[in-house]
Amino acid sequence: MVATVKRKRIEILVDNPLVPKIVNYVKKVDISGWSVIKIASGGGRDGRWQQDEVSGAAAKSIVLLIANEEKAQRLTDALAPLLDSHSLLLTIANVEVVRGDRF
Amino acid sequence: MVATVKRKRIEILVDNPLVPKIVNYVKKVDISGWSVIKIASGGGRDGRWQQDEVSGAAAKSIVLLIANEEKAQRLTDALAPLLDSHSLLLTIANVEVVRGDRF
Amino acid sequence: MVATVKRKRIEILVDNPLVPKIVNYVKKVDISGWSVIKIASGGGRDGRWQQDEVSGAAAKSIVLLIANEEKAQRLTDALAPLLDSHSLLLTIANVEVVRGDRF
Amino acid sequence: MILDTLTSPVILFFILGFFAACIRSDLAIPEAFAKAMSIYLMAAIGLKGGVEVASTGFSVDLAAAAVSGVLLGFTLPILAFILLRSFAKLGAIDAGAVAAHYGSVSVVTFVTAIELLTATGLRPDGFMVGVMALMEIPAIITGLLLARAYSKRLKESEEADTEGGSNLMHEVLTNGSVILLLGAFIIGFIAGAEGFAPIEPLFSVGFKGVLCLFLLDMGLIAARRLLETRKITISLATLAIVLPIINGTIGTVVGTLIGLDPGSAAILGVLCASASYIAVPAAMRLALPQADPGIYLAMSLGITFPFNILFGISLFAAIAKFLG
Amino acid sequence: MILDTLTSPVILFFILGFFAACIRSDLAIPEAFAKAMSIYLMAAIGLKGGVEVASTGFSVDLAAAAVSGVLLGFTLPILAFILLRSFAKLGAIDAGAVAAHYGSVSVVTFVTAIELLTATGLRPDGFMVGVMALMEIPAIITGLLLARAYSKRLKESEEADTEGGSNLMHEVLTNGSVILLLGAFIIGFIAGAEGFAPIEPLFSVGFKGVLCLFLLDMGLIAARRLLETRKITISLATLAIVLPIINGTIGTVVGTLIGLDPGSAAILGVLCASASYIAVPAAMRLALPQADPGIYLAMSLGITFPFNILFGISLFAAIAKFLG
Amino acid sequence: MILDTLTSPVILFFILGFFAACIRSDLAIPEAFAKAMSIYLMAAIGLKGGVEVASTGFSVDLAAAAVSGVLLGFTLPILAFILLRSFAKLGAIDAGAVAAHYGSVSVVTFVTAIELLTATGLRPDGFMVGVMALMEIPAIITGLLLARAYSKRLKESEEADTEGGSNLMHEVLTNGSVILLLGAFIIGFIAGAEGFAPIEPLFSVGFKGVLCLFLLDMGLIAARRLLETRKITISLATLAIVLPIINGTIGTVVGTLIGLDPGSAAILGVLCASASYIAVPAAMRLALPQADPGIYLAMSLGITFPFNILFGISLFAAIAKFLG
Ligand SMILES: Nc1ncnc2c1ncn2[C@@H]1O[C@H](COP(=O)(O)O)[C@@H](O)[C@H]1O
Ligand SMILES: Nc1ncnc2c1ncn2[C@@H]1O[C@H](COP(=O)(O)O)[C@@H](O)[C@H]1O
Ligand SMILES: Nc1ncnc2c1ncn2[C@@H]1O[C@H](COP(=O)(O)O)[C@@H](O)[C@H]1O
Ligand code: NA
Ligand code: NA
Ligand code: NA
């Protein structure tokens, strides 16, 4: 049986133009990496939207991160002031990472 | 330390043409928003498939939702009759949402 | 209230050219299906990267699987030797699957 | 004509795609590119059809072809339904869904037929584009009515799902390809030859080349569909060839009887023979989610489409010539 | 000219897209295809502009147009800001963001105007492409300064977020569309007519046809934006029509005063009248994330863009002709 | 010729892309569009090559070039491997992977070279397209054999992973770009000049323009790769320039010796000098996942590709002219 470690899986839903800003914070708290997934369409209080690259400013992505509890905490603390002004959606879940000591 | 609330993270794997139908149910149970992620390829009992927009009818997406337990329950109850006929795959996980009182 | 079962949600982050190899393992341990999500961009110890199909070899995907605990265990055992050499990132989370007895 | 067909680059690219998928090559056309090409092809044929009708004016032929097309769209699924239930033993839901596909039309088969027929001197009338657009929808209605009439399971679940009906009608009538075809047709008609001239280069220079690349993709898709399917029985495969032959022959005969020139009669045959794989599958996922996409896509894309491209078009051209 | 405009295929495709979205059709242009078309269009106009300047050389007109364009870009947002705050009661942050959009320019409106003006004999000078590229940025600066000057909330949060400023300046100056436009302009200038000849076919044959398909997509996007928005009040909608009329008239008058030919004066008017929906929204998400994208996108894409395409261009052409 | 090269729009677009990435502009070509352009370019050169061979027939030159190309593909990686291990101190696995890249070929370098050589009167033979397709694969085999022969770690892990071998051979032989190039070549050959005529417009009108936009993207990709890498040492960077010079000179000399005209000899040199960044990286991820993509992509895409485009092609043309 292979060893697993407990880590946090963080998802940050964010407007595409703001992804680099989020990544800067990720680096600051020294998380080892990140992955970006595009959202194709969605809806919320502002009505529904679809990806359209013509005016990509309204399109969104998810920044996906695996990190240990302490770094996860530091990241959420750092991002907290932006949550409202940048209308981010930040969720944290528990995952087991296989041989994941480097995260 | 920033405050978090416990919410449900719901993923519904569904054929693209049925996404608007699912979204209608989401609105009915008054969940605040939804995000759609495209699946690039996959496989199951019916063999493997790839996204191809020429005949997009067989392509699939994931509808991603963050909601409180009660709304999650209402949504799954509402969708239950469709699970088999529309071959949906519906999973629910626990997440912490940062400053997520509006969900 | 509709019935749910406890299952594992496995995410495997992998380079695109290796996806078919992973899928072979998935089939060997008899998991019923799989779904592939493209990663648009990311970064890690090797610097940041963006999807570009011109040289798609460096682009990555997530293989998403829902399986019961036993199959999840068999899959992770089977993949363990590849984790380092193929630099996979394998996470396992708990989910409730609605009417998911077939997984 | 068969030989001409099989050595035309358009068809050779289709064969290349089919072959590549059969040897499990990783050759792939990005989906956005395929979709772009299909939008381009639909805009181009719509425009050209409209420009042509603008110069010839509306005619009795046009009206006759349009009415026949719509009637054939409504009625052909009935025959298909009977054969699917009796010969292939399909349930009512799957039979209704498949029948809808065979009553509707395939835009790419149509475009390829136009090219091949024009190359052999059987140029069809421009208004046939409009007829095609009209033929996309009726079969969906017949297919659904048949499925509902003969399936008990469906009747019960319908009562629960009340909003379905109006949604579906809306979805079908506002279907993207119908809107684009008819819209481009009308734009071509309004603009006329003179207004069309400035934008013509894009739509004429690229047309045949784009069709080649598009058929390359269709070859890949058709073969992959066929290889991956686990739902095709021998009787279903047989029907996927017999149905286009029957429908196509009926269409060609009707076309000749209502006085169309041989090219247009052959095209009416091709439209009847072809099976939808865009508009109808999407409508069926919505309206008959219980029907198995594995069946209808494998039949229409995996068998009937290649059959029509490689043999059907030549067959109906021969019949039309013989009758005309 | 209005009638010519409304029956040109380019415009008809825009109307088709708008109509399709209004009846909630699922017609969609893949985003990668739309982006590809916009890259093609920008490369094409950049190249053509550069080639033209290479043959005519730099002129006083060019310098005058460039300087006026930049000055207009800096000053027009002030008027917009005042009207948005007083008439539409917007907060300083939202008003600053919207004002930046109206001071900047829309590439597609520009390209469409070039086509329509050339077709009616009012061919603008090639260097106007360069002027357009220069006009993308100044309004962003004014808009941000206004928002900062008048919003207390912003002043406080600015102090926390220190890295913002330099990042933004970099983002704005290296904006993809600016680089592509100016880069293609310079390449056209270096290559000249002779060097351009081998690559010209792609960029001239396809141009108008691609513009049609692109405007089809813009129609879809504009209408969907308008239908989905919940943020547009009557006074905002009014301003989305009044602002382009005011700005466009100012631009056309300035163009005439500095001695541009009527075509170029009209284009300067169109540039002033048009509102950005690519560069500026992205900059605003970054620099003023508190501003509501629902407001500025609905105004610029949903109302001003269609207004300019359908009426504005003709209006400023008429003014320029009248003055010239 | 260097100056001609550096002011040709094709190259200027490459430089524009490189520059935009260096100043960290967000300019980006959608990946689907880039892939579409590469499919278009490969189909076009395959078709043209096939049509040309159909009219000239098979010749001794063709056979000699094909045999030489394949032999060079098998042997050049050996030299590269030795240099990579001794001079750059790479481990056997990484050295094998990099060597495979340098023995294989880059389609875009080939296409660009064809354009530049033709423009300077050194038009290469049509059959060189076929030679290029044949040269994609052999180096992969040599590279893997070298890695296996010299790496202990690999030998052990191989024994565990049994299915690898046959999978890889299949993957490499059915590689999408090989199938498309050879397939289009055969289609061109079957169709001949006459059959090609109807589809020619798309493939000739757009060719050079598409190459411009494609090289814009390659510039972006090459520079980003170079900027992001953390794996390139000075000796690796040196080899990324020395290897193409050595390989290219060998290729040009061999081409001249077997009696090719100067244009074709130069192209053989370019093929030897160029390093793969599509087929081989994918094969290496599969067959040598332990090799570091950071090294081979940065060398082949980030350094060798720009070097060949800007200087290498001119260099081998000069050598071929001097020898021929
Ligand atoms: N902590 C992480 N969270 C999410 N994705 C990651 C993480 N670390 C690495 N990745 C992804 O894995 C890729 C390779 O990482 P690396 O092996 O560290 O270069 C990166 O480009 C990311 O897409
Ligand atoms: N409850 C939710 N679950 C998933 N995604 C959401 C949810 N609420 C909002 N979103 C996403 O966030 C975007 C902006 O939401 P809002 O700020 O409510 O307009 C939406 O368009 C969705 O893509
Ligand atoms: N166990 C699974 N995990 C993840 N995705 C699945 C799973 N089973 C099925 N799928 C997805 O659902 C689609 C339909 O599955 P099926 O209904 O089994 O043919 C597949 O093509 C996959 O994309
Ligand atoms: Na039919
Ligand atoms: Na403006
Ligand atoms: Na080489």
PDB file of C-alpha atoms in Angstrom, chain D residues 25-216:
ATOM      1  CA  SER D  25      -3.236   7.561 -35.465  1.00  0.00           C
ATOM      2  CA  ASP D  26      -3.398  10.538 -33.119  1.00  0.00           C
ATOM      3  CA  LEU D  27      -4.148  12.862 -36.033  1.00  0.00           C
ATOM      4  CA  ALA D  28      -6.802  15.295 -34.831  1.00  0.00           C
ATOM      5  CA  ILE D  29      -8.487  18.426 -36.097  1.00  0.00           C
ATOM      6  CA  PRO D  30      -9.091  20.870 -33.221  1.00  0.00           C
ATOM      7  CA  GLU D  31     -12.794  21.058 -32.550  1.00  0.00           C
ATOM      8  CA  ALA D  32     -12.845  24.840 -32.835  1.00  0.00           C
ATOM      9  CA  PHE D  33     -11.294  24.588 -36.295  1.00  0.00           C
ATOM     10  CA  ALA D  34     -13.827  21.972 -37.394  1.00  0.00           C
ATOM     11  CA  LYS D  35     -16.652  24.134 -36.121  1.00  0.00           C
ATOM     12  CA  ALA D  36     -15.166  27.171 -37.882  1.00  0.00           C
ATOM     13  CA  MET D  37     -15.026  25.255 -41.143  1.00  0.00           C
ATOM     14  CA  SER D  38     -18.610  24.125 -40.780  1.00  0.00           C
ATOM     15  CA  ILE D  39     -19.726  27.716 -40.132  1.00  0.00           C
ATOM     16  CA  TYR D  40     -17.760  28.838 -43.166  1.00  0.00           C
ATOM     17  CA  LEU D  41     -19.277  26.131 -45.378  1.00  0.00           C
ATOM     18  CA  MET D  42     -22.821  26.858 -44.238  1.00  0.00           C
ATOM     19  CA  ALA D  43     -22.410  30.616 -44.706  1.00  0.00           C
ATOM     20  CA  ALA D  44     -20.923  30.035 -48.152  1.00  0.00           C
ATOM     21  CA  ILE D  45     -23.638  27.739 -49.474  1.00  0.00           C
ATOM     22  CA  GLY D  46     -26.348  29.850 -47.917  1.00  0.00           C
ATOM     23  CA  LEU D  47     -24.983  33.005 -49.548  1.00  0.00           C
ATOM     24  CA  LYS D  48     -24.492  31.391 -52.948  1.00  0.00           C
ATOM     25  CA  GLY D  49     -27.970  29.897 -52.892  1.00  0.00           C
ATOM     26  CA  GLY D  50     -29.506  33.243 -51.983  1.00  0.00           C
ATOM     27  CA  VAL D  51     -27.570  35.116 -54.663  1.00  0.00           C
ATOM     28  CA  GLU D  52     -28.680  32.567 -57.241  1.00  0.00           C
ATOM     29  CA  VAL D  53     -32.347  32.798 -56.269  1.00  0.00           C
ATOM     30  CA  ALA D  54     -32.024  36.593 -56.351  1.00  0.00           C
ATOM     31  CA  SER D  55     -30.996  36.376 -59.990  1.00  0.00           C
ATOM     32  CA  THR D  56     -33.415  33.639 -61.149  1.00  0.00           C
ATOM     33  CA  GLY D  57     -36.326  34.727 -58.959  1.00  0.00           C
ATOM     34  CA  PHE D  58     -38.759  32.445 -57.208  1.00  0.00           C
ATOM     35  CA  SER D  59     -40.095  29.691 -59.414  1.00  0.00           C
ATOM     36  CA  VAL D  60     -42.643  26.902 -59.405  1.00  0.00           C
ATOM     37  CA  ASP D  61     -39.747  24.442 -59.148  1.00  0.00           C
ATOM     38  CA  LEU D  62     -38.584  26.087 -55.959  1.00  0.00           C
ATOM     39  CA  ALA D  63     -42.029  25.879 -54.399  1.00  0.00           C
ATOM     40  CA  ALA D  64     -42.496  22.282 -55.532  1.00  0.00           C
ATOM     41  CA  ALA D  65     -39.089  21.257 -54.189  1.00  0.00           C
ATOM     42  CA  ALA D  66     -39.675  22.996 -50.868  1.00  0.00           C
ATOM     43  CA  VAL D  67     -43.085  21.426 -50.355  1.00  0.00           C
ATOM     44  CA  SER D  68     -41.845  17.968 -51.381  1.00  0.00           C
ATOM     45  CA  GLY D  69     -38.808  18.262 -49.140  1.00  0.00           C
ATOM     46  CA  VAL D  70     -40.888  19.146 -46.114  1.00  0.00           C
ATOM     47  CA  LEU D  71     -43.410  16.381 -46.810  1.00  0.00           C
ATOM     48  CA  LEU D  72     -40.644  13.830 -47.282  1.00  0.00           C
ATOM     49  CA  GLY D  73     -39.074  15.016 -44.020  1.00  0.00           C
ATOM     50  CA  PHE D  74     -42.347  14.369 -42.215  1.00  0.00           C
ATOM     51  CA  THR D  75     -43.081  10.984 -43.794  1.00  0.00           C
ATOM     52  CA  LEU D  76     -39.772   9.187 -44.351  1.00  0.00           C
ATOM     53  CA  PRO D  77     -39.228   8.590 -40.614  1.00  0.00           C
ATOM     54  CA  ILE D  78     -42.366   6.430 -40.541  1.00  0.00           C
ATOM     55  CA  LEU D  79     -40.895   3.864 -42.901  1.00  0.00           C
ATOM     56  CA  ALA D  80     -37.597   3.989 -41.045  1.00  0.00           C
ATOM     57  CA  PHE D  81     -39.407   3.517 -37.729  1.00  0.00           C
ATOM     58  CA  ILE D  82     -41.211   0.414 -38.992  1.00  0.00           C
ATOM     59  CA  LEU D  83     -38.025  -1.151 -40.315  1.00  0.00           C
ATOM     60  CA  LEU D  84     -36.067  -0.311 -37.175  1.00  0.00           C
ATOM     61  CA  ARG D  85     -38.689  -1.894 -34.930  1.00  0.00           C
ATOM     62  CA  SER D  86     -39.447  -4.962 -37.012  1.00  0.00           C
ATOM     63  CA  PHE D  87     -36.128  -5.775 -38.651  1.00  0.00           C
ATOM     64  CA  ALA D  88     -33.660  -4.448 -36.042  1.00  0.00           C
ATOM     65  CA  LYS D  89     -35.900  -5.013 -33.004  1.00  0.00           C
ATOM     66  CA  LEU D  90     -35.220  -1.595 -31.539  1.00  0.00           C
ATOM     67  CA  GLY D  91     -37.426  -0.273 -28.754  1.00  0.00           C
ATOM     68  CA  ALA D  92     -39.830   2.558 -29.578  1.00  0.00           C
ATOM     69  CA  ILE D  93     -37.614   5.234 -28.032  1.00  0.00           C
ATOM     70  CA  ASP D  94     -34.458   4.289 -29.882  1.00  0.00           C
ATOM     71  CA  ALA D  95     -36.370   3.641 -33.100  1.00  0.00           C
ATOM     72  CA  GLY D  96     -38.001   7.069 -32.915  1.00  0.00           C
ATOM     73  CA  ALA D  97     -34.655   8.738 -32.350  1.00  0.00           C
ATOM     74  CA  VAL D  98     -32.936   6.932 -35.205  1.00  0.00           C
ATOM     75  CA  ALA D  99     -35.879   7.560 -37.541  1.00  0.00           C
ATOM     76  CA  ALA D 100     -35.625  11.279 -36.856  1.00  0.00           C
ATOM     77  CA  HIS D 101     -31.983  11.211 -37.934  1.00  0.00           C
ATOM     78  CA  TYR D 102     -32.768   9.514 -41.237  1.00  0.00           C
ATOM     79  CA  GLY D 103     -35.628  11.847 -42.027  1.00  0.00           C
ATOM     80  CA  SER D 104     -33.460  14.904 -41.469  1.00  0.00           C
ATOM     81  CA  VAL D 105     -30.401  15.863 -43.523  1.00  0.00           C
ATOM     82  CA  SER D 106     -26.619  16.099 -43.388  1.00  0.00           C
ATOM     83  CA  VAL D 107     -25.196  19.434 -44.480  1.00  0.00           C
ATOM     84  CA  VAL D 108     -21.776  18.022 -45.350  1.00  0.00           C
ATOM     85  CA  THR D 109     -23.227  15.250 -47.497  1.00  0.00           C
ATOM     86  CA  PHE D 110     -25.210  17.945 -49.293  1.00  0.00           C
ATOM     87  CA  VAL D 111     -22.175  20.151 -49.874  1.00  0.00           C
ATOM     88  CA  THR D 112     -20.057  17.251 -51.063  1.00  0.00           C
ATOM     89  CA  ALA D 113     -22.824  16.167 -53.425  1.00  0.00           C
ATOM     90  CA  ILE D 114     -23.059  19.687 -54.872  1.00  0.00           C
ATOM     91  CA  GLU D 115     -19.324  19.603 -55.591  1.00  0.00           C
ATOM     92  CA  LEU D 116     -19.331  16.145 -57.120  1.00  0.00           C
ATOM     93  CA  LEU D 117     -22.453  16.739 -59.191  1.00  0.00           C
ATOM     94  CA  THR D 118     -21.240  20.106 -60.477  1.00  0.00           C
ATOM     95  CA  ALA D 119     -17.916  18.519 -61.443  1.00  0.00           C
ATOM     96  CA  THR D 120     -19.795  15.942 -63.551  1.00  0.00           C
ATOM     97  CA  GLY D 121     -22.010  18.501 -65.241  1.00  0.00           C
ATOM     98  CA  LEU D 122     -25.155  17.965 -63.173  1.00  0.00           C
ATOM     99  CA  ARG D 123     -25.245  21.367 -61.481  1.00  0.00           C
ATOM    100  CA  PRO D 124     -28.230  21.544 -59.086  1.00  0.00           C
ATOM    101  CA  ASP D 125     -30.378  24.654 -58.652  1.00  0.00           C
ATOM    102  CA  GLY D 126     -29.319  27.231 -56.066  1.00  0.00           C
ATOM    103  CA  PHE D 127     -32.602  27.074 -54.207  1.00  0.00           C
ATOM    104  CA  MET D 128     -31.870  23.544 -53.013  1.00  0.00           C
ATOM    105  CA  VAL D 129     -29.959  25.141 -50.127  1.00  0.00           C
ATOM    106  CA  GLY D 130     -33.202  26.581 -48.867  1.00  0.00           C
ATOM    107  CA  VAL D 131     -34.887  23.222 -49.290  1.00  0.00           C
ATOM    108  CA  MET D 132     -32.158  21.602 -47.224  1.00  0.00           C
ATOM    109  CA  ALA D 133     -32.599  24.097 -44.417  1.00  0.00           C
ATOM    110  CA  LEU D 134     -36.334  23.414 -44.393  1.00  0.00           C
ATOM    111  CA  MET D 135     -35.742  19.646 -44.288  1.00  0.00           C
ATOM    112  CA  GLU D 136     -33.708  19.724 -41.079  1.00  0.00           C
ATOM    113  CA  ILE D 137     -36.662  19.996 -38.750  1.00  0.00           C
ATOM    114  CA  PRO D 138     -39.819  18.061 -39.772  1.00  0.00           C
ATOM    115  CA  ALA D 139     -38.353  14.615 -39.125  1.00  0.00           C
ATOM    116  CA  ILE D 140     -37.614  15.567 -35.526  1.00  0.00           C
ATOM    117  CA  ILE D 141     -41.301  16.090 -34.943  1.00  0.00           C
ATOM    118  CA  THR D 142     -42.327  12.805 -36.571  1.00  0.00           C
ATOM    119  CA  GLY D 143     -39.622  10.896 -34.717  1.00  0.00           C
ATOM    120  CA  LEU D 144     -40.745  12.252 -31.362  1.00  0.00           C
ATOM    121  CA  LEU D 145     -44.418  11.607 -32.063  1.00  0.00           C
ATOM    122  CA  LEU D 146     -43.636   8.017 -33.038  1.00  0.00           C
ATOM    123  CA  ALA D 147     -41.549   7.469 -29.924  1.00  0.00           C
ATOM    124  CA  ARG D 148     -44.280   8.904 -27.717  1.00  0.00           C
ATOM    125  CA  ALA D 149     -47.068   6.990 -29.396  1.00  0.00           C
ATOM    126  CA  TYR D 150     -45.367   3.633 -29.020  1.00  0.00           C
ATOM    127  CA  SER D 151     -43.504   3.882 -25.721  1.00  0.00           C
ATOM    128  CA  LYS D 152     -45.378   3.389 -22.479  1.00  0.00           C
ATOM    129  CA  ARG D 153     -42.370   4.365 -20.394  1.00  0.00           C
ATOM    130  CA  LEU D 154     -42.196   7.681 -22.154  1.00  0.00           C
ATOM    131  CA  LYS D 155     -45.865   8.529 -21.721  1.00  0.00           C
ATOM    132  CA  GLU D 156     -45.554   8.233 -17.970  1.00  0.00           C
ATOM    133  CA  SER D 157     -42.397  10.247 -17.572  1.00  0.00           C
ATOM    134  CA  GLU D 158     -43.719  12.937 -19.899  1.00  0.00           C
ATOM    135  CA  GLU D 159     -46.416  13.766 -17.449  1.00  0.00           C
ATOM    136  CA  ALA D 160     -43.792  14.621 -14.855  1.00  0.00           C
ATOM    137  CA  ASP D 161     -41.590  16.713 -17.115  1.00  0.00           C
ATOM    138  CA  THR D 162     -43.970  19.409 -18.229  1.00  0.00           C
ATOM    139  CA  GLU D 163     -41.714  22.118 -19.535  1.00  0.00           C
ATOM    140  CA  GLY D 164     -40.070  19.799 -22.106  1.00  0.00           C
ATOM    141  CA  GLY D 165     -42.371  20.407 -25.088  1.00  0.00           C
ATOM    142  CA  SER D 166     -42.156  24.139 -25.601  1.00  0.00           C
ATOM    143  CA  ASN D 167     -38.432  24.136 -24.829  1.00  0.00           C
ATOM    144  CA  LEU D 168     -37.804  21.560 -27.498  1.00  0.00           C
ATOM    145  CA  MET D 169     -39.823  23.312 -30.200  1.00  0.00           C
ATOM    146  CA  HIS D 170     -37.893  26.487 -29.457  1.00  0.00           C
ATOM    147  CA  GLU D 171     -34.548  24.683 -29.473  1.00  0.00           C
ATOM    148  CA  VAL D 172     -35.299  23.019 -32.792  1.00  0.00           C
ATOM    149  CA  LEU D 173     -36.601  26.085 -34.591  1.00  0.00           C
ATOM    150  CA  THR D 174     -33.730  28.292 -33.407  1.00  0.00           C
ATOM    151  CA  ASN D 175     -31.090  25.662 -34.068  1.00  0.00           C
ATOM    152  CA  GLY D 176     -27.814  27.335 -34.977  1.00  0.00           C
ATOM    153  CA  SER D 177     -27.301  25.645 -38.320  1.00  0.00           C
ATOM    154  CA  VAL D 178     -30.863  26.336 -39.476  1.00  0.00           C
ATOM    155  CA  ILE D 179     -30.541  30.006 -38.537  1.00  0.00           C
ATOM    156  CA  LEU D 180     -27.152  30.333 -40.178  1.00  0.00           C
ATOM    157  CA  LEU D 181     -28.216  28.610 -43.413  1.00  0.00           C
ATOM    158  CA  LEU D 182     -31.467  30.515 -43.763  1.00  0.00           C
ATOM    159  CA  GLY D 183     -29.862  33.758 -42.590  1.00  0.00           C
ATOM    160  CA  ALA D 184     -27.019  33.535 -45.092  1.00  0.00           C
ATOM    161  CA  PHE D 185     -29.531  32.572 -47.770  1.00  0.00           C
ATOM    162  CA  ILE D 186     -31.565  35.695 -47.052  1.00  0.00           C
ATOM    163  CA  ILE D 187     -28.437  37.865 -46.896  1.00  0.00           C
ATOM    164  CA  GLY D 188     -27.370  36.497 -50.281  1.00  0.00           C
ATOM    165  CA  PHE D 189     -30.846  37.202 -51.598  1.00  0.00           C
ATOM    166  CA  ILE D 190     -30.880  40.796 -50.315  1.00  0.00           C
ATOM    167  CA  ALA D 191     -27.304  41.548 -51.359  1.00  0.00           C
ATOM    168  CA  GLY D 192     -27.655  39.994 -54.815  1.00  0.00           C
ATOM    169  CA  ALA D 193     -24.707  39.342 -57.121  1.00  0.00           C
ATOM    170  CA  GLU D 194     -23.472  42.928 -56.824  1.00  0.00           C
ATOM    171  CA  GLY D 195     -23.554  43.147 -53.047  1.00  0.00           C
ATOM    172  CA  PHE D 196     -22.041  39.670 -52.801  1.00  0.00           C
ATOM    173  CA  ALA D 197     -19.067  40.540 -55.036  1.00  0.00           C
ATOM    174  CA  PRO D 198     -16.853  42.203 -52.383  1.00  0.00           C
ATOM    175  CA  ILE D 199     -17.151  39.284 -49.966  1.00  0.00           C
ATOM    176  CA  GLU D 200     -17.177  36.595 -52.634  1.00  0.00           C
ATOM    177  CA  PRO D 201     -13.398  35.953 -52.692  1.00  0.00           C
ATOM    178  CA  LEU D 202     -13.351  34.400 -49.243  1.00  0.00           C
ATOM    179  CA  PHE D 203     -16.361  32.245 -49.942  1.00  0.00           C
ATOM    180  CA  SER D 204     -15.320  30.995 -53.374  1.00  0.00           C
ATOM    181  CA  VAL D 205     -11.507  30.781 -53.168  1.00  0.00           C
ATOM    182  CA  GLY D 206     -11.451  28.682 -50.067  1.00  0.00           C
ATOM    183  CA  PHE D 207     -14.536  26.583 -50.568  1.00  0.00           C
ATOM    184  CA  LYS D 208     -13.248  23.344 -52.041  1.00  0.00           C
ATOM    185  CA  GLY D 209     -10.042  23.349 -50.045  1.00  0.00           C
ATOM    186  CA  VAL D 210     -11.935  23.839 -46.808  1.00  0.00           C
ATOM    187  CA  LEU D 211     -14.270  21.045 -47.813  1.00  0.00           C
ATOM    188  CA  CYS D 212     -11.206  18.762 -48.157  1.00  0.00           C
ATOM    189  CA  LEU D 213      -9.952  19.544 -44.677  1.00  0.00           C
ATOM    190  CA  PHE D 214     -13.441  19.231 -43.274  1.00  0.00           C
ATOM    191  CA  LEU D 215     -13.909  15.815 -44.825  1.00  0.00           C
ATOM    192  CA  LEU D 216     -10.545  14.793 -43.408  1.00  0.00           C
TER     193      LEU D 216
END
